[in-house]
């Protein structure tokens, strides 16, 4: 059945859905929350919870990456952020936290991020995480990957993340700049690679064919992103995840059984959004703003991404995320309010138990309804 609608005589558009426009439906069976498993595995790595910390300086430091790892998730460090530019970025983060004027904040961010990325700091930060005994993950943007990936791999990273607003299997670049060939790059690496973002079936299918272990789903849908306003690009997450999950199923058949994980990345502000992402087909979620709200997050109540300090066209804004609760309380509770900002995993377990599903793969089959707004 076609979901296209007519915008005008010369244009049609496909009807898509945000998390606010859908809801999950209980079945005839319920179960105790103690009988629910939220475990997730990718490649050889097993996690107690399906949560990745977004590689953003306001969210992940070596300390919070370790903390999330010990809570059962995966912290992904931004390897082109402040932690790999400064021996001690804490004074820089503190100075940024004191700035409330948006124009002054942009000026200051451009200044502090102008410092060069240092290979020895990449090694030191990843070594610090490894020494804590948790899975080590680091992220680079596509245009920095060729420059720094050898340093990252030598440092002993377990999972390598290539993350941008959008990542394609084939990127057309200026003739004097060597484009990143993802298929060749992933084939030559000895570590599993997670790539994204992708927001469409075709893009996701192409990324899966590169050999990626996981695909990040999202395009400018995060709380700190202004891509919708600056570029006019928008990919409502409920439909985007369902589309990429469809690509996963088709690629599973095409490849003879190779499973590529779908990881929702963006628009996940509350536990309800996290739950709906899993219901739409995500295997795990990458959280930014939801974790930036932690009182012990490195952003000190502020949240921003790499696109917020672009030299020519910022496509994000530094936002006041507040300080809801300590990091561990946001993940495992107890929640002090009913707004979905704390005890994210407790809410996921409750939703799974209420709808009668025992693990995350089963929960992907839960019924979903469209809710008129």
Short mmCIF file of C-alpha atoms in Angstrom, two decimals:
data_model
loop_
_atom_site.label_atom_id
_atom_site.label_comp_id
_atom_site.label_asym_id
_atom_site.label_seq_id
_atom_site.Cartn_x
_atom_site.Cartn_y
_atom_site.Cartn_z
CA UNK A 1 0.00 0.00 0.00
CA UNK A 2 1.40 3.40 -0.99
CA UNK A 3 1.98 5.92 1.81
CA UNK A 4 2.64 8.80 -0.56
CA UNK A 5 0.62 11.99 -0.40
CA UNK A 6 0.40 14.84 -2.88
CA UNK A 7 2.22 18.01 -1.83
CA UNK A 8 1.23 19.77 -5.03
CA UNK A 9 0.71 18.90 -8.69
CA UNK A 10 4.43 18.44 -9.26
CA UNK A 11 5.51 16.77 -6.03
CA UNK A 12 4.61 13.81 -3.86
CA UNK A 13 5.97 12.87 -0.45
CA UNK A 14 6.10 9.71 1.60
CA UNK A 15 4.28 9.72 4.93
CA UNK A 16 6.74 9.08 7.75
CA UNK A 17 6.53 9.06 11.54
CA UNK A 18 8.27 10.50 14.57
CA UNK A 19 8.37 8.77 17.95
CA UNK A 20 5.59 11.09 19.16
CA UNK A 21 3.28 9.69 16.47
CA UNK A 22 3.53 6.05 17.45
CA UNK A 23 2.86 3.92 20.52
CA UNK A 24 3.42 0.30 21.50
CA UNK A 25 0.51 -1.98 22.35
CA UNK A 26 0.35 -4.57 25.17
CA UNK A 27 -0.41 -8.17 24.26
CA UNK A 28 -2.46 -10.75 26.12
CA UNK A 29 0.65 -11.84 28.04
CA UNK A 30 2.64 -10.01 30.71
CA UNK A 31 5.63 -11.13 32.77
CA UNK A 32 7.67 -10.11 35.79
CA UNK A 33 10.44 -7.60 35.12
CA UNK A 34 12.91 -10.06 36.66
CA UNK A 35 12.22 -12.38 33.71
CA UNK A 36 13.26 -9.77 31.15
CA UNK A 37 16.74 -9.55 29.61
CA UNK A 38 18.12 -6.29 28.20
CA UNK A 39 21.44 -7.84 27.12
CA UNK A 40 22.89 -7.06 23.70
CA UNK A 41 25.93 -8.34 21.85
CA UNK A 42 27.81 -7.16 18.80
CA UNK A 43 30.62 -9.17 17.26
CA UNK A 44 32.42 -10.83 20.21
CA UNK A 45 31.31 -8.28 22.80
CA UNK A 46 28.44 -8.78 25.23
CA UNK A 47 26.68 -5.95 27.05
CA UNK A 48 24.10 -5.97 29.83
CA UNK A 49 22.23 -2.99 28.39
CA UNK A 50 21.71 -1.85 24.76
CA UNK A 51 23.14 1.63 25.36
CA UNK A 52 26.07 3.38 23.70
CA UNK A 53 27.24 6.78 24.93
CA UNK A 54 27.45 9.22 22.02
CA UNK A 55 30.97 10.40 21.13
CA UNK A 56 30.33 13.99 22.15
CA UNK A 57 32.47 16.01 24.56
CA UNK A 58 29.44 16.99 26.62
CA UNK A 59 28.59 13.31 27.17
CA UNK A 60 31.67 11.08 27.08
CA UNK A 61 34.98 11.59 28.83
CA UNK A 62 37.32 8.70 29.64
CA UNK A 63 35.74 8.65 33.11
CA UNK A 64 32.12 8.50 31.90
CA UNK A 65 33.03 5.96 29.20
CA UNK A 66 34.42 3.77 31.97
CA UNK A 67 31.37 4.42 34.13
CA UNK A 68 28.96 3.44 31.36
CA UNK A 69 31.05 0.36 30.63
CA UNK A 70 30.82 -0.74 34.25
CA UNK A 71 27.05 -0.19 34.15
CA UNK A 72 26.87 -2.68 31.28
CA UNK A 73 26.86 -0.36 28.29
CA UNK A 74 29.44 0.99 25.84
CA UNK A 75 31.02 4.42 26.10
CA UNK A 76 32.31 5.79 22.78
CA UNK A 77 34.98 8.47 23.11
CA UNK A 78 35.19 11.32 20.60
CA UNK A 79 38.75 10.97 19.30
CA UNK A 80 38.79 14.42 17.74
CA UNK A 81 37.38 16.24 20.74
CA UNK A 82 38.87 18.11 23.66
CA UNK A 83 40.24 14.96 25.30
CA UNK A 84 42.60 14.40 22.38
CA UNK A 85 43.54 18.06 21.95
CA UNK A 86 44.42 19.02 25.55
CA UNK A 87 46.45 17.30 28.27
CA UNK A 88 43.82 18.49 30.75
CA UNK A 89 40.57 19.67 29.14
CA UNK A 90 38.77 20.17 32.46
CA UNK A 91 39.57 23.93 32.67
CA UNK A 92 38.37 24.32 29.07
CA UNK A 93 35.09 22.53 29.85
CA UNK A 94 34.66 24.64 32.96
CA UNK A 95 35.23 27.86 31.01
CA UNK A 96 32.69 26.80 28.37
CA UNK A 97 30.16 26.02 31.09
CA UNK A 98 30.35 29.60 32.38
CA UNK A 99 29.39 31.12 29.00
CA UNK A 100 25.67 31.69 28.51
CA UNK A 101 25.67 33.95 25.43
CA UNK A 102 25.27 31.79 22.27
CA UNK A 103 27.48 34.00 20.10
CA UNK A 104 30.26 34.06 22.65
CA UNK A 105 29.93 30.30 23.16
CA UNK A 106 30.33 29.69 19.40
CA UNK A 107 33.39 31.93 19.27
CA UNK A 108 34.98 30.16 22.22
CA UNK A 109 34.22 26.68 20.89
CA UNK A 110 35.81 27.53 17.54
CA UNK A 111 38.87 28.73 19.43
CA UNK A 112 39.33 25.71 21.69
CA UNK A 113 38.63 23.18 18.93
CA UNK A 114 41.22 24.82 16.69
CA UNK A 115 43.96 23.08 18.67
CA UNK A 116 45.41 20.10 16.78
CA UNK A 117 44.50 16.50 17.54
CA UNK A 118 47.45 14.73 19.16
CA UNK A 119 48.12 11.08 18.43
CA UNK A 120 49.74 10.45 21.80
CA UNK A 121 46.61 11.70 23.55
CA UNK A 122 44.44 9.34 21.50
CA UNK A 123 46.62 6.50 22.76
CA UNK A 124 46.59 7.72 26.37
CA UNK A 125 42.81 8.14 26.55
CA UNK A 126 42.08 4.73 25.04
CA UNK A 127 44.67 3.12 27.30
CA UNK A 128 42.97 4.69 30.32
CA UNK A 129 39.65 3.13 29.35
CA UNK A 130 41.28 -0.25 28.66
CA UNK A 131 42.98 -0.28 32.05
CA UNK A 132 39.55 -0.05 33.67
CA UNK A 133 38.62 -3.42 32.19
CA UNK A 134 35.74 -2.30 29.94
CA UNK A 135 35.24 -2.52 26.18
CA UNK A 136 37.14 0.26 24.41
CA UNK A 137 35.40 2.24 21.66
CA UNK A 138 36.44 5.43 19.89
CA UNK A 139 34.92 7.50 17.10
CA UNK A 140 36.21 9.58 14.25
CA UNK A 141 34.31 11.52 11.60
CA UNK A 142 34.69 10.29 7.99
CA UNK A 143 37.08 13.07 6.96
CA UNK A 144 39.41 12.40 9.93
CA UNK A 145 39.43 8.61 9.67
CA UNK A 146 42.22 8.23 7.12
CA UNK A 147 44.46 10.54 9.13
CA UNK A 148 44.09 8.91 12.54
CA UNK A 149 42.79 5.35 12.21
CA UNK A 150 46.20 3.68 12.42
CA UNK A 151 46.86 5.40 15.74
CA UNK A 152 43.44 4.29 16.99
CA UNK A 153 43.95 0.65 16.01
CA UNK A 154 47.48 0.54 17.47
CA UNK A 155 46.08 1.90 20.74
CA UNK A 156 44.02 -1.28 21.05
CA UNK A 157 40.47 -0.13 20.32
CA UNK A 158 37.88 -2.93 20.48
CA UNK A 159 35.17 -1.23 18.40
CA UNK A 160 35.79 1.54 15.89
CA UNK A 161 33.00 4.02 15.12
CA UNK A 162 32.86 6.22 12.02
CA UNK A 163 30.15 8.75 12.80
CA UNK A 164 28.92 11.77 10.89
CA UNK A 165 25.62 13.51 10.19
CA UNK A 166 25.45 11.18 7.22
CA UNK A 167 27.91 8.56 6.01
CA UNK A 168 27.78 6.92 2.60
CA UNK A 169 29.57 3.93 1.15
CA UNK A 170 30.74 6.14 -1.72
CA UNK A 171 31.72 9.75 -1.11
CA UNK A 172 32.58 12.13 -3.94
CA UNK A 173 35.41 14.41 -2.86
CA UNK A 174 37.70 17.10 -4.23
CA UNK A 175 40.23 15.64 -6.66
CA UNK A 176 43.21 16.39 -4.37
CA UNK A 177 41.67 14.60 -1.38
CA UNK A 178 41.61 10.81 -1.23
CA UNK A 179 38.02 9.69 -0.48
CA UNK A 180 37.37 7.09 2.19
CA UNK A 181 36.42 3.79 0.58
CA UNK A 182 34.49 2.16 3.40
CA UNK A 183 34.43 -1.33 1.93
CA UNK A 184 38.20 -1.47 1.46
CA UNK A 185 38.82 0.24 4.79
CA UNK A 186 36.63 -2.12 6.83
CA UNK A 187 38.01 -5.17 5.03
CA UNK A 188 41.58 -4.24 6.00
CA UNK A 189 40.82 -3.59 9.68
CA UNK A 190 41.05 -6.23 12.37
CA UNK A 191 38.35 -4.64 14.53
CA UNK A 192 34.56 -4.40 14.01
CA UNK A 193 33.32 -1.07 12.66
CA UNK A 194 30.07 0.77 13.35
CA UNK A 195 29.19 3.41 10.74
CA UNK A 196 26.53 6.06 10.31
CA UNK A 197 24.36 7.96 10.16
CA UNK A 198 21.98 6.54 7.69
CA UNK A 199 18.34 7.47 7.36
CA UNK A 200 17.09 5.48 4.36
CA UNK A 201 16.78 1.85 3.29
CA UNK A 202 19.15 2.23 0.33
CA UNK A 203 21.87 4.06 2.26
CA UNK A 204 21.76 1.51 5.06
CA UNK A 205 21.90 -1.41 2.63
CA UNK A 206 24.99 0.06 0.95
CA UNK A 207 26.68 0.52 4.35
CA UNK A 208 25.85 -3.05 5.35
CA UNK A 209 27.50 -4.28 2.17
CA UNK A 210 30.77 -2.62 3.22
CA UNK A 211 31.14 -5.15 6.02
CA UNK A 212 30.08 -2.89 8.87
CA UNK A 213 29.14 -4.65 12.10
CA UNK A 214 26.55 -1.99 12.91
CA UNK A 215 24.79 0.96 11.27
CA UNK A 216 23.86 4.13 13.12
CA UNK A 217 20.42 5.45 12.20
CA UNK A 218 19.76 9.17 12.26
CA UNK A 219 20.42 12.44 10.47
CA UNK A 220 20.38 15.65 12.43
CA UNK A 221 17.65 14.45 14.76
CA UNK A 222 19.46 15.05 18.04
CA UNK A 223 18.49 17.67 20.58
CA UNK A 224 21.55 19.82 19.82
CA UNK A 225 21.13 19.63 16.04
CA UNK A 226 19.69 22.42 13.89
CA UNK A 227 20.08 20.56 10.58
CA UNK A 228 16.35 20.81 9.97
CA UNK A 229 16.53 24.61 10.16
CA UNK A 230 19.84 25.15 8.39
CA UNK A 231 19.70 22.52 5.62
CA UNK A 232 16.03 21.60 5.49
CA UNK A 233 16.93 17.94 5.99
CA UNK A 234 14.89 15.81 8.36
CA UNK A 235 14.51 12.08 8.93
CA UNK A 236 11.79 11.25 11.49
CA UNK A 237 13.29 8.50 13.59
CA UNK A 238 10.45 5.97 13.87
CA UNK A 239 10.26 5.55 10.09
CA UNK A 240 14.05 5.78 9.63
CA UNK A 241 14.68 2.95 12.08
CA UNK A 242 11.96 0.79 10.53
CA UNK A 243 13.41 1.39 7.06
CA UNK A 244 16.94 0.45 8.15
CA UNK A 245 15.59 -2.59 10.00
CA UNK A 246 14.03 -3.60 6.69
CA UNK A 247 17.42 -3.27 5.02
CA UNK A 248 18.91 -5.45 7.77
CA UNK A 249 16.39 -8.22 7.06
CA UNK A 250 16.98 -8.08 3.30
CA UNK A 251 20.76 -8.02 3.75
CA UNK A 252 20.51 -11.02 6.07
CA UNK A 253 18.99 -12.98 3.16
CA UNK A 254 21.31 -11.48 0.56
CA UNK A 255 24.48 -12.29 2.54
CA UNK A 256 23.43 -15.76 3.58
CA UNK A 257 22.97 -14.98 7.26
CA UNK A 258 25.21 -12.02 8.14
CA UNK A 259 23.46 -9.90 10.78
CA UNK A 260 24.20 -6.17 10.94
CA UNK A 261 23.12 -4.33 14.07
CA UNK A 262 20.84 -1.31 13.83
CA UNK A 263 21.67 1.40 16.36
CA UNK A 264 19.31 4.37 16.79
CA UNK A 265 21.27 7.61 17.07
CA UNK A 266 19.28 10.79 17.62
CA UNK A 267 15.93 12.00 18.89
CA UNK A 268 16.12 9.81 22.00
CA UNK A 269 15.32 12.31 24.72
CA UNK A 270 13.30 10.11 27.06
CA UNK A 271 12.91 6.49 28.09
CA UNK A 272 9.76 6.37 25.97
CA UNK A 273 11.77 7.31 22.88
CA UNK A 274 14.34 4.63 23.68
CA UNK A 275 11.59 2.01 24.03
CA UNK A 276 9.92 3.02 20.77
CA UNK A 277 13.28 2.88 18.97
CA UNK A 278 13.71 -0.73 20.06
CA UNK A 279 10.12 -1.50 19.05
CA UNK A 280 10.77 -0.10 15.57
CA UNK A 281 13.66 -2.51 15.09
CA UNK A 282 16.76 -1.04 16.75
CA UNK A 283 19.15 -3.46 18.43
CA UNK A 284 20.64 -0.71 20.58
CA UNK A 285 20.57 3.06 21.06
CA UNK A 286 23.26 5.74 21.12
CA UNK A 287 22.38 8.38 23.70
CA UNK A 288 23.53 12.00 23.66
CA UNK A 289 21.26 14.53 25.35
CA UNK A 290 19.76 11.89 27.63
CA UNK A 291 23.20 11.34 29.20
CA UNK A 292 24.34 14.97 28.94
CA UNK A 293 21.66 15.69 31.55
CA UNK A 294 23.69 13.82 34.16
CA UNK A 295 24.94 16.03 36.97
CA UNK A 296 28.38 14.43 36.59
CA UNK A 297 28.53 14.65 32.76
CA UNK A 298 31.60 16.47 31.36
CA UNK A 299 29.43 19.16 29.74
CA UNK A 300 28.40 20.45 33.19
CA UNK A 301 24.77 20.85 32.16
CA UNK A 302 25.48 21.87 28.54
CA UNK A 303 25.27 19.71 25.43
CA UNK A 304 26.77 20.11 21.97
CA UNK A 305 28.02 18.15 18.99
CA UNK A 306 30.80 18.66 16.45
CA UNK A 307 28.47 20.42 14.04
CA UNK A 308 27.90 23.20 16.61
CA UNK A 309 31.28 24.89 16.01
CA UNK A 310 31.69 24.43 12.25
CA UNK A 311 33.86 27.22 10.79
CA UNK A 312 31.42 28.23 8.04
CA UNK A 313 27.98 26.76 8.70
CA UNK A 314 27.13 25.56 12.20
CA UNK A 315 24.34 22.97 12.04
CA UNK A 316 23.90 22.60 15.74
CA UNK A 317 23.61 24.66 18.87
CA UNK A 318 25.03 24.33 22.33
CA UNK A 319 21.96 23.68 24.46
CA UNK A 320 21.28 23.79 28.17
CA UNK A 321 20.59 20.15 29.04
CA UNK A 322 20.19 20.79 32.76
CA UNK A 323 21.33 18.43 35.48
CA UNK A 324 18.61 15.87 36.15
CA UNK A 325 20.41 13.25 38.22
CA UNK A 326 23.75 11.45 38.57
CA UNK A 327 24.87 9.31 35.64
CA UNK A 328 24.06 5.98 37.29
CA UNK A 329 20.60 7.17 38.31
CA UNK A 330 19.77 8.17 34.74
CA UNK A 331 20.65 4.65 33.59
CA UNK A 332 19.32 2.49 36.44
CA UNK A 333 17.27 4.78 38.67
CA UNK A 334 15.52 5.27 40.89
CA UNK A 335 13.65 7.98 39.00
CA UNK A 336 12.66 11.09 40.94
CA UNK A 337 10.12 12.23 38.36
CA UNK A 338 7.74 10.74 35.80
CA UNK A 339 9.12 12.59 32.76
CA UNK A 340 11.20 9.73 31.34
CA UNK A 341 14.61 11.31 31.99
CA UNK A 342 15.80 8.83 34.65
CA UNK A 343 15.91 5.04 35.08
CA UNK A 344 15.99 4.48 31.33
CA UNK A 345 16.73 0.78 31.62
CA UNK A 346 14.11 0.26 34.31
CA UNK A 347 11.55 1.78 31.94
CA UNK A 348 12.69 -0.48 29.11
CA UNK A 349 12.40 -3.56 31.32
CA UNK A 350 8.92 -2.48 32.46
CA UNK A 351 7.74 -1.92 28.87
CA UNK A 352 9.05 -5.31 27.79
CA UNK A 353 7.43 -7.02 30.78
CA UNK A 354 4.12 -5.21 30.26
CA UNK A 355 3.97 -6.29 26.63
CA UNK A 356 5.07 -9.84 27.44
CA UNK A 357 8.49 -10.03 25.76
CA UNK A 358 11.52 -11.62 27.40
CA UNK A 359 14.40 -10.23 25.32
CA UNK A 360 15.18 -7.41 22.92
CA UNK A 361 14.91 -9.42 19.71
CA UNK A 362 11.43 -10.59 20.71
CA UNK A 363 10.45 -7.04 21.65
CA UNK A 364 11.13 -5.90 18.08
CA UNK A 365 7.95 -7.80 17.16
CA UNK A 366 5.71 -5.74 19.47
CA UNK A 367 2.62 -4.18 17.86
CA UNK A 368 2.80 -0.47 17.07
CA UNK A 369 -0.04 1.97 16.49
CA UNK A 370 -0.13 5.35 14.80
CA UNK A 371 -1.35 8.10 17.11
CA UNK A 372 -2.94 11.18 15.55
CA UNK A 373 -1.39 14.36 16.93
#
